[in-house]
Short mmCIF file of C-alpha atoms and ligand atoms in Angstrom, two decimals:
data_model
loop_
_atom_site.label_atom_id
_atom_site.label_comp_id
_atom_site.label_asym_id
_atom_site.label_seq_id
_atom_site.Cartn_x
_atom_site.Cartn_y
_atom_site.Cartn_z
CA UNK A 908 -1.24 -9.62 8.05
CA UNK A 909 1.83 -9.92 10.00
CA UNK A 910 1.12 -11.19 13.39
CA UNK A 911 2.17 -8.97 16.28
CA UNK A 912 4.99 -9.99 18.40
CA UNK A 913 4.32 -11.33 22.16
CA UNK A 914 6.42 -9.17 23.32
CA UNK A 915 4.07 -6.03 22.08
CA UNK A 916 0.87 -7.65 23.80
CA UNK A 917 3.31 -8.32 26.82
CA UNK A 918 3.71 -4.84 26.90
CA UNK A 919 0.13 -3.41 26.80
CA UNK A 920 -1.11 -6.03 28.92
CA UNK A 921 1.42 -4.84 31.70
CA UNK A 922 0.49 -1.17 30.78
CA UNK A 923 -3.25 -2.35 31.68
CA UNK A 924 -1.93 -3.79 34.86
CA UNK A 925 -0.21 -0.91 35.80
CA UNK A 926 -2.98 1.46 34.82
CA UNK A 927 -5.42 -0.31 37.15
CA UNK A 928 -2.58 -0.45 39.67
CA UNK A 929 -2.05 3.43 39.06
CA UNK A 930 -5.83 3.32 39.35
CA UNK A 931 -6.09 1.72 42.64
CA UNK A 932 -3.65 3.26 44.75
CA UNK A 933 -3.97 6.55 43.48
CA UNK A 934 -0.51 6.96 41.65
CA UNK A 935 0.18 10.23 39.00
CA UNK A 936 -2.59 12.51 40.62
CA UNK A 937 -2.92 15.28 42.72
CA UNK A 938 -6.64 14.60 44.00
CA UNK A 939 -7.72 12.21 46.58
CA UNK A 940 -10.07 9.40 45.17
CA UNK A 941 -11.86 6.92 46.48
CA UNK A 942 -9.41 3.55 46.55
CA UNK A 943 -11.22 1.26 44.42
CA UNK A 944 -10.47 -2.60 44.02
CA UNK A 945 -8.65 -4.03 41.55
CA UNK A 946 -11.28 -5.17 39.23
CA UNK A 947 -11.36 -8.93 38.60
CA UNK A 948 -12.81 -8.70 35.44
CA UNK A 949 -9.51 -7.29 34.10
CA UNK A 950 -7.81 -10.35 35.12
CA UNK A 951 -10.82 -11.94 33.07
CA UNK A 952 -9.60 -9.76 29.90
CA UNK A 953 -6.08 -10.74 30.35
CA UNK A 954 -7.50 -14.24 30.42
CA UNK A 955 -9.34 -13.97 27.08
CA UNK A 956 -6.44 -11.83 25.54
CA UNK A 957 -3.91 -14.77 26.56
CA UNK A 958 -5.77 -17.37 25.05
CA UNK A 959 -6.37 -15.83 21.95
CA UNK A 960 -10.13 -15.15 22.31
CA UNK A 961 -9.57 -11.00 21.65
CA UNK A 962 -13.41 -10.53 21.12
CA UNK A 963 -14.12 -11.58 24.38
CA UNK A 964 -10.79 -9.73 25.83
CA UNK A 965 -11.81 -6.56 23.62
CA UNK A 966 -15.94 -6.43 25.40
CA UNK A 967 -14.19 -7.07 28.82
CA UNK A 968 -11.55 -3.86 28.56
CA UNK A 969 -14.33 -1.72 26.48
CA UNK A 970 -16.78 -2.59 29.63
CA UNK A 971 -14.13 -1.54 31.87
CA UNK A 972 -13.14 1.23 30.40
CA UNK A 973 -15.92 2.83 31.20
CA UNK A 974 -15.50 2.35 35.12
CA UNK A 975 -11.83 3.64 35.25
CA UNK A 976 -10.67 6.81 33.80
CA UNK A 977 -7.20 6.38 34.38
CA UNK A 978 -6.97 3.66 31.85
CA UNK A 979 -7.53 5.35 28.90
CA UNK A 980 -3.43 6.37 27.23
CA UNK A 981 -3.75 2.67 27.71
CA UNK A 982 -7.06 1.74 25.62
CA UNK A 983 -5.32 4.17 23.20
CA UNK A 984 -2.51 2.19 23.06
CA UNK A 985 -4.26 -0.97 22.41
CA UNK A 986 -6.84 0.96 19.68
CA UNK A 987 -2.51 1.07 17.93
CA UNK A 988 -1.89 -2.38 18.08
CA UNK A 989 -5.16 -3.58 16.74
CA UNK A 990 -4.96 -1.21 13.92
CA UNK A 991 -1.33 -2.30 12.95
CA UNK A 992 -1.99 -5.84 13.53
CA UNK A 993 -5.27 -5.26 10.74
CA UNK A 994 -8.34 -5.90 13.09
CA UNK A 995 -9.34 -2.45 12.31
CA UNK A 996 -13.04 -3.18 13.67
CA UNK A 997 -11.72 -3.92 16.91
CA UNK A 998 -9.99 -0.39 16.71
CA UNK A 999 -12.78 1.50 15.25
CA UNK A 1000 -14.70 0.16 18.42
CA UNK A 1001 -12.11 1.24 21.18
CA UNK A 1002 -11.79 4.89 19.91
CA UNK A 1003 -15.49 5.13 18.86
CA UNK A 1004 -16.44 3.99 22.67
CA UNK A 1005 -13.87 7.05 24.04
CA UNK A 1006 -15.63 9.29 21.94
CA UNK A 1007 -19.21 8.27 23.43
CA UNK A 1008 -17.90 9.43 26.57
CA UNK A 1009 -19.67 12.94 27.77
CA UNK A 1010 -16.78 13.28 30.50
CA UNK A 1011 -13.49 13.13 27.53
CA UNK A 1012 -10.93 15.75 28.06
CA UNK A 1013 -10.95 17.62 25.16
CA UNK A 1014 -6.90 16.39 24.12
CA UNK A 1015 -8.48 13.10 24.41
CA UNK A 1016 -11.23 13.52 22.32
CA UNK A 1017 -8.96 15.32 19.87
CA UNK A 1018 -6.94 12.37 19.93
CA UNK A 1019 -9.72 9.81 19.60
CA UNK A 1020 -10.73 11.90 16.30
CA UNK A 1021 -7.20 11.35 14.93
CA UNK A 1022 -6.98 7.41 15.78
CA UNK A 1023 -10.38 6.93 14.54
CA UNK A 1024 -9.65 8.67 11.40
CA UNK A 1025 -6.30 6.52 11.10
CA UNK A 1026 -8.71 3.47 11.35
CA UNK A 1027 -11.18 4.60 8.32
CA UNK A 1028 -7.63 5.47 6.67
CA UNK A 1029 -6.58 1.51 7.20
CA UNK A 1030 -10.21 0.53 6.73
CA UNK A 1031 -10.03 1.81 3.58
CA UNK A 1032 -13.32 4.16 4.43
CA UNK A 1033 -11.42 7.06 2.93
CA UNK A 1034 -14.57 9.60 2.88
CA UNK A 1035 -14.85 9.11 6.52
CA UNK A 1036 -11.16 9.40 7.23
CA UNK A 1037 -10.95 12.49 4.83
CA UNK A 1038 -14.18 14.39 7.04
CA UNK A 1039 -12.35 13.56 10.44
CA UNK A 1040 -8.91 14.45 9.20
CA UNK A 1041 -9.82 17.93 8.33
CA UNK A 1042 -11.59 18.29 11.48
CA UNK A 1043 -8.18 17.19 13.57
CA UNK A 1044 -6.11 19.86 11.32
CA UNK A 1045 -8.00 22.09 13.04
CA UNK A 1046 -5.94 21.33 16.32
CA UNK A 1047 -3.03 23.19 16.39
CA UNK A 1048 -0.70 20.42 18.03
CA UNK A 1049 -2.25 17.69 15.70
CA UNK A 1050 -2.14 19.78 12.59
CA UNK A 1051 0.67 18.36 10.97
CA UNK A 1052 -0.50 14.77 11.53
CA UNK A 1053 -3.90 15.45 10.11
CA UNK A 1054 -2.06 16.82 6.96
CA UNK A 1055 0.18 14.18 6.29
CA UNK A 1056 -2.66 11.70 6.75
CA UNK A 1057 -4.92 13.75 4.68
CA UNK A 1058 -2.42 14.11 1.81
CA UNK A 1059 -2.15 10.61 2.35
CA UNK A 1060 -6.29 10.21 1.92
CA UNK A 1061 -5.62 12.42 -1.37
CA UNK A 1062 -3.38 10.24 -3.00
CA UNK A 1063 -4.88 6.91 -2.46
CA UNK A 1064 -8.28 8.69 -4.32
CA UNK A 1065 -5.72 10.01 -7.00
CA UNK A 1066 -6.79 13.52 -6.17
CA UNK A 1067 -3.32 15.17 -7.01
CA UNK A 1068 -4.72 18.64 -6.54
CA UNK A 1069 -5.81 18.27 -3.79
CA UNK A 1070 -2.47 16.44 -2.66
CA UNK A 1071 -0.59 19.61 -4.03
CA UNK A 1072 -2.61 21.69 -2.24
CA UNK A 1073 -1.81 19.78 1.17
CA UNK A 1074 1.35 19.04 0.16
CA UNK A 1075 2.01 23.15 0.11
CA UNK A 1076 0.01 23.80 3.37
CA UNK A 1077 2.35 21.00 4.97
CA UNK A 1078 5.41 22.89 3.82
CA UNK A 1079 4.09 26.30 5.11
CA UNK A 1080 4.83 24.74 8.63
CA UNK A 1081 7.47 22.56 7.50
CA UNK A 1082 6.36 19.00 8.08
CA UNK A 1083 5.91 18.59 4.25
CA UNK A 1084 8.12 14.88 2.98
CA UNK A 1085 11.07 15.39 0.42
CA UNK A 1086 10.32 17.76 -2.63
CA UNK A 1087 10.15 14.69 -4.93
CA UNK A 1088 6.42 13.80 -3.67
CA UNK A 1089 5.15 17.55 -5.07
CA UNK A 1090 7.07 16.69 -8.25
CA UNK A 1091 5.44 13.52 -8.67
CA UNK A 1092 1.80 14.64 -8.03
CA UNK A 1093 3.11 17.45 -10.47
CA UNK A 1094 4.03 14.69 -12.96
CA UNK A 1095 0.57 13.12 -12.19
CA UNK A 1096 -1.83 16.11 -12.95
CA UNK A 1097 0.96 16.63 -16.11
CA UNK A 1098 0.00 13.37 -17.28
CA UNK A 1099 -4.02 13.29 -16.76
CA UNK A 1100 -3.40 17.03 -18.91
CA UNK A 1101 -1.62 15.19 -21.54
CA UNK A 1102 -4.88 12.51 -21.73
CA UNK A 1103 -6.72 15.74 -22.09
CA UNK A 1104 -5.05 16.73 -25.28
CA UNK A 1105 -3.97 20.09 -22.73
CA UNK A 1106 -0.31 20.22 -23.98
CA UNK A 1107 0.69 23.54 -23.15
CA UNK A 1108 -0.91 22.79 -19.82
CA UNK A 1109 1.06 19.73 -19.03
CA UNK A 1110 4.27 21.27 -20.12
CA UNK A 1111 4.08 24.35 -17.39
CA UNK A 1112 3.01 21.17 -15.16
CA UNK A 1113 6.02 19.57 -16.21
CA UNK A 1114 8.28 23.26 -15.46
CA UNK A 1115 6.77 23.23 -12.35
CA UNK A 1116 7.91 19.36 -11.61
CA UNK A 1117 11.74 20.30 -12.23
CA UNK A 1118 11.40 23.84 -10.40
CA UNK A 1119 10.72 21.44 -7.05
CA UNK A 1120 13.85 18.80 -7.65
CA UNK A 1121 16.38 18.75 -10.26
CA UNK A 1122 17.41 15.71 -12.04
CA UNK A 1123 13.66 14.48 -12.20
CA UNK A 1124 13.66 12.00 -14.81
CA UNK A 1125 9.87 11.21 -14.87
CA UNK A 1126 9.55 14.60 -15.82
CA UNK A 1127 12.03 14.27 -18.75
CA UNK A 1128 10.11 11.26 -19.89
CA UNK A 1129 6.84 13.14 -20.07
CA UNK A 1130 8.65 15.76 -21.87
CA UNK A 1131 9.71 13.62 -24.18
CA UNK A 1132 6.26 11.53 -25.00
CA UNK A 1133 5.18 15.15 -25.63
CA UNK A 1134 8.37 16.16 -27.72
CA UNK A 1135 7.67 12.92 -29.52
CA UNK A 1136 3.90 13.39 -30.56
CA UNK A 1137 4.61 16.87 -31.80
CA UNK A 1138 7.52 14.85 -33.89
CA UNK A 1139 10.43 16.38 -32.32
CA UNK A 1140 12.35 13.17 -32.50
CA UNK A 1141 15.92 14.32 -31.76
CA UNK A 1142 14.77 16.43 -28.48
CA UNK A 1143 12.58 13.50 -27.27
CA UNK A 1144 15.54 10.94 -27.17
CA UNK A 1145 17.81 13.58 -25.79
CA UNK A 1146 15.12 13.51 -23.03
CA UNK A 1147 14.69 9.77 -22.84
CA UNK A 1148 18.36 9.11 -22.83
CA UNK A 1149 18.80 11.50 -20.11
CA UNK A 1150 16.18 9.98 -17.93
CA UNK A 1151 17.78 6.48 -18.19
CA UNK A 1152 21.40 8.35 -17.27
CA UNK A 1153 19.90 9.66 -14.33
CA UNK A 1154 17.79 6.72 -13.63
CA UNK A 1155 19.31 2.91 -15.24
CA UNK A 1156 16.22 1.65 -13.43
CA UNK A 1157 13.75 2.77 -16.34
CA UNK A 1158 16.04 1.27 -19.02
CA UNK A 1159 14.20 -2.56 -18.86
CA UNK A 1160 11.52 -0.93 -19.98
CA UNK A 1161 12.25 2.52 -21.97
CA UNK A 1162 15.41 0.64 -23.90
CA UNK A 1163 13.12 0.03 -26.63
CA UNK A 1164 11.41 3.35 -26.71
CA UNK A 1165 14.51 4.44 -27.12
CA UNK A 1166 16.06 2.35 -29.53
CA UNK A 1167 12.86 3.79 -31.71
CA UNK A 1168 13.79 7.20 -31.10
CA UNK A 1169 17.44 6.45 -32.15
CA UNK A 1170 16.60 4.47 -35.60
CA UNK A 1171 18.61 1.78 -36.89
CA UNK A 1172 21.20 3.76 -38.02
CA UNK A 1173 21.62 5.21 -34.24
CA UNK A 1174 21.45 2.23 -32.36
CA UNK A 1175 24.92 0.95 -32.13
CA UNK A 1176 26.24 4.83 -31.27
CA UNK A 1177 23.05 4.55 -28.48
CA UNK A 1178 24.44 0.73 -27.11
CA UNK A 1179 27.99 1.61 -26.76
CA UNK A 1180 27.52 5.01 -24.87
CA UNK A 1181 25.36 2.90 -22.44
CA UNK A 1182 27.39 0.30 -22.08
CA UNK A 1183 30.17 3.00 -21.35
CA UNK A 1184 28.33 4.98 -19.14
CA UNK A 1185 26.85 1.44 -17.10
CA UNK A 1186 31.09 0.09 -16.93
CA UNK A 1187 32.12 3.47 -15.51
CA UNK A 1188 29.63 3.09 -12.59
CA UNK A 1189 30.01 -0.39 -11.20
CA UNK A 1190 29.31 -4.10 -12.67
CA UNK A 1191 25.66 -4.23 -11.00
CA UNK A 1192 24.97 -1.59 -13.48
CA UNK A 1193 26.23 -3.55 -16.45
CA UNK A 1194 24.44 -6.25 -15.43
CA UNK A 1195 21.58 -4.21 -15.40
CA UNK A 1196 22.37 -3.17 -19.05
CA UNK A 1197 22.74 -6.50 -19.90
CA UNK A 1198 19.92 -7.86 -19.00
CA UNK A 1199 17.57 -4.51 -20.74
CA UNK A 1200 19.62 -5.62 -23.93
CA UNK A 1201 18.44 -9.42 -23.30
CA UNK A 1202 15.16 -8.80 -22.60
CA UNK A 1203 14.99 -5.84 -25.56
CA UNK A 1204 16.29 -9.10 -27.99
CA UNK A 1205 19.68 -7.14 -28.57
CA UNK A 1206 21.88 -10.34 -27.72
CA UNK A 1207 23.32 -10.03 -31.27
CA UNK A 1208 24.17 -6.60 -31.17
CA UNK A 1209 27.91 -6.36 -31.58
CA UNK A 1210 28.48 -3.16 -28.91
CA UNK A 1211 26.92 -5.45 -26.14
CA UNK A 1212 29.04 -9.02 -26.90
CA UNK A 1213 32.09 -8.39 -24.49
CA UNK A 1214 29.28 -6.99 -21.99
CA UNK A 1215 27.00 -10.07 -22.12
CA UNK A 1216 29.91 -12.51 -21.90
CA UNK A 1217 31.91 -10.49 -18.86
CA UNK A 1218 28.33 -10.74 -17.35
CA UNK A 1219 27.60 -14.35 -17.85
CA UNK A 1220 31.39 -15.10 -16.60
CA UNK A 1221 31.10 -13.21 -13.61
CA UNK A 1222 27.75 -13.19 -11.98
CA UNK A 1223 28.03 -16.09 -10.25
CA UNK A 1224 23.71 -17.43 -10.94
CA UNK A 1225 24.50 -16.72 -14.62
CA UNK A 1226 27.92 -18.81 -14.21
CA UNK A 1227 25.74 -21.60 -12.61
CA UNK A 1228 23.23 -21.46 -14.99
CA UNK A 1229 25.36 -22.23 -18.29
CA UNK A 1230 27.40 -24.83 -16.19
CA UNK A 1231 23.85 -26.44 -15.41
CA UNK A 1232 22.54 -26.46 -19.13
CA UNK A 1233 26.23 -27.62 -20.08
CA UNK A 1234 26.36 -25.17 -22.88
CA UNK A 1235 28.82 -22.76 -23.15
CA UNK A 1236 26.63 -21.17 -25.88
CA UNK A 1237 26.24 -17.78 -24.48
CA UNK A 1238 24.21 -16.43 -26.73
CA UNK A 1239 21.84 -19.64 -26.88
CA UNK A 1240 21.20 -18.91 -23.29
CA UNK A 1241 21.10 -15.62 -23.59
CA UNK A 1242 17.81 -15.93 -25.71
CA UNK A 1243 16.03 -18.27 -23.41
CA UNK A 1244 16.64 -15.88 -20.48
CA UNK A 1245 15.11 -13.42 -22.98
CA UNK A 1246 12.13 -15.55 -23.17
CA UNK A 1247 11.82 -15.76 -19.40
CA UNK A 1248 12.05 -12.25 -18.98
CA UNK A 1249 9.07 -11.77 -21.06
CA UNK A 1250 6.99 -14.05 -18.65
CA UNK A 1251 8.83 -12.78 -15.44
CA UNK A 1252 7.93 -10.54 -12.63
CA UNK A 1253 9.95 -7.26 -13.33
CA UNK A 1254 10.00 -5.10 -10.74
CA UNK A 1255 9.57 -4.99 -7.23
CA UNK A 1256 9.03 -2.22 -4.26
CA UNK A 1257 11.78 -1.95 -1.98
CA UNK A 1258 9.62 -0.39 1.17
CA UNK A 1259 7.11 -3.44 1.05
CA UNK A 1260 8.22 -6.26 -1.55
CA UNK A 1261 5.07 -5.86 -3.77
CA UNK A 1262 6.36 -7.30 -7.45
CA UNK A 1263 4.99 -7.35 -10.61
CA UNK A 1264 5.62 -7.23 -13.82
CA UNK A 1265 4.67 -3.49 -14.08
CA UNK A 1266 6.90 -0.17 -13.46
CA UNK A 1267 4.63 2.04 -10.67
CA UNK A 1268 6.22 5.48 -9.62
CA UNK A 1269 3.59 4.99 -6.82
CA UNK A 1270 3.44 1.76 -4.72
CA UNK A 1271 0.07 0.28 -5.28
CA UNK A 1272 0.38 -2.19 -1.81
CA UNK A 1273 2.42 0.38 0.61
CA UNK A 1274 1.86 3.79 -1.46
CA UNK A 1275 5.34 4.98 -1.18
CA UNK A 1276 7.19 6.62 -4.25
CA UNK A 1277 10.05 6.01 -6.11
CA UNK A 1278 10.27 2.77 -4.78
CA UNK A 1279 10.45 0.30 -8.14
CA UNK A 1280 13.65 -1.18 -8.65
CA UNK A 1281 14.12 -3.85 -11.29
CA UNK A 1282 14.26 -7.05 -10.08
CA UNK A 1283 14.05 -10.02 -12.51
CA UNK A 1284 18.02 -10.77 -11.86
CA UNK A 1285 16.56 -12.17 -8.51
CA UNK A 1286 13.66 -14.43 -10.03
CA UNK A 1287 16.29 -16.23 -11.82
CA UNK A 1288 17.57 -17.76 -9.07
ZN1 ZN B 202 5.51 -0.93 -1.68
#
């Protein structure tokens, strides 16, 4: 877990200070009270919090809590930072204590439900998150948190129609994220239909994926496996080859699939349109190309020579690597990176920096989507 910065406990230890301060002479309300002392036990909590004993600090502010009302935006605060920081106990604890109290304003308590639920969320206690979520979208002005959390609590138990169904209740009131999320969970329930032998099913699945964004190319490759087991080769590399046009990242692993499709007697056609289309973009897209074509064990094929040698002459690791192994065998080296391909981590998220050597349209670590990007270029470093 990343540690929190100082300066964040800086900041709710002075928002403690000045809540007691608030507390004590009366600041921010409208009624008279009876002027209380600053209690000396908060100094106590400070104490423990500064020295990095936050069980101690955490009984001391929960204790005192209870004694001052005015504290409590601040004990929400604090129920944040222990959640982000991953001590989700002590969190669960701080809003479970505001709940216990008879006296809670009713925003508070609303608020304490949606914290609390965040912590089962983190906690990984997703039944418990998913029953106090559905409560909180109950609240009018926390209705569109609850959702998003909720469609979050959906996803992480691969419910995808229940997701959907979220998903389309969060764009009635539009807080719903981009139309590519309902396209994957589209793609998803497509693809559990296609397990199910349900082909007709998965292709209106599959309709209903590109009716939400257009180019969708996880769509087109489910089209395609489907194209393909009902032996409609042409149509299911017309599909493939679009879906690595509109996305190069899926070519380290789809090249193959679609050199399959393609034959023998297509595959040189198939190599120099790609290695066409990747020069018109930009040389990180050749590259890209190059590599696929390594790792597929296409260094011999003769549309990809000029390719693999502008590569290896201008990518400056590649240009280090055959000055290192002295060889200016290209294609030698070419089949040992080949090799390491095979053993290396492929892909990695760019939201959280998970990497493995699978392709996920979902992030298994930080659950966002689209995220993959190939990556091995980096590993060789
Ligand atoms: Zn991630």
């Amino acid at each position: 877990m990343p540690e929190l910065p100082l300066l964040a406990w800086v900041l709710v230890v002075a928002a403690l200070v000045i809540g007691i301060l608030a507390g004590h002479f009366g600041w921010g309300s409208r009624w008279p009270r009876s002027r209380t002392k600053l209690h000396p036990d908060y100094l106590t909590g400070l104490d423990y919090l500064v020295s990095e004993q936050p069980d101690r600090a955490l009984d001391m502010f929960l204790k005192l809590m209870d004694a001052n009302a005015d504290t409590i935006e601040t004990h929400f605060a604090l129920g944040t930072l222990y959640r982000r920081r991953g001590e989700v106990e002590r969190a669960i604890r701080i809003h479970q204590n505001l709940l216990a109290r008879q006296e809670l304003a009713s925003e508070h308590r609303e608020q304490a439900m949606l914290a609390l639920a965040q912590d089962y969320l983190r906690a990984g206690l997703l039944d418990r998150a998913e029953g106090l979520f559905q409560q909180v979208c109950e609240v009018p002005r926390l209705r569109a948190s609850a959702l998003d959390a909720l469609r979050g609590v959906y996803e992480r138990q691969h419910d995808w129609q229940q997701a959907l169904g979220v998903y389309r209740q969060l764009a009635r009131i539009k807080a719903a994220p981009p139309r590519f999320v309902a396209a994957h969970y589209l793609c998803e329930l497509a693809t559990l239909a296609m397990e199910r032998g349900e082909t007709d099913n998965a292709r209106q699945l599959l309709r209903e994926a590109r009716a939400e964004t257009k180019p969708f190319p996880r769509a087109a490759i489910l089209r395609g496996q489907i194209a393909e087991g009902a032996g409609q080769t042409d149509l299911a590399a017309r599909l493939l080859r679009n879906a690595v046009y509109e996305s190069p990242k899926l070519l380290q692993d789809e090249l193959p699939h679609l050199l399959r499709l393609v034959g023998p007697e297509g595959r040189d056609k198939l190599l120099e349109e790609l290695v066409a289309q990747a020069a018109a973009r930009d040389f990180s897209e050749l590259k890209r190309l190059v590599f696929a074509a390594i790792a597929a064990d296409l260094t011999d094929a003769k549309p990809l020579r000029a390719s693999i040698e502008r590569v290896f002459a201008e990518d400056a690791t590649l240009h280090a690597v055959c000055q290192e192994t002295r060889s200016p065998q290209v294609e030698r080296i070419a089949h040992e990176i080949g090799a390491l391909l095979a053993q290396a981590e492929k892909y990695r998220c760019n939201e959280c920096g998970f990497a493995g050597r699978s392709f996920y349209w979902h992030c298994p670590a930080c659950h966002s989507w689209d995220s993959f990007e190939a990556y091995a270029i980096v590993k060789l470093r």
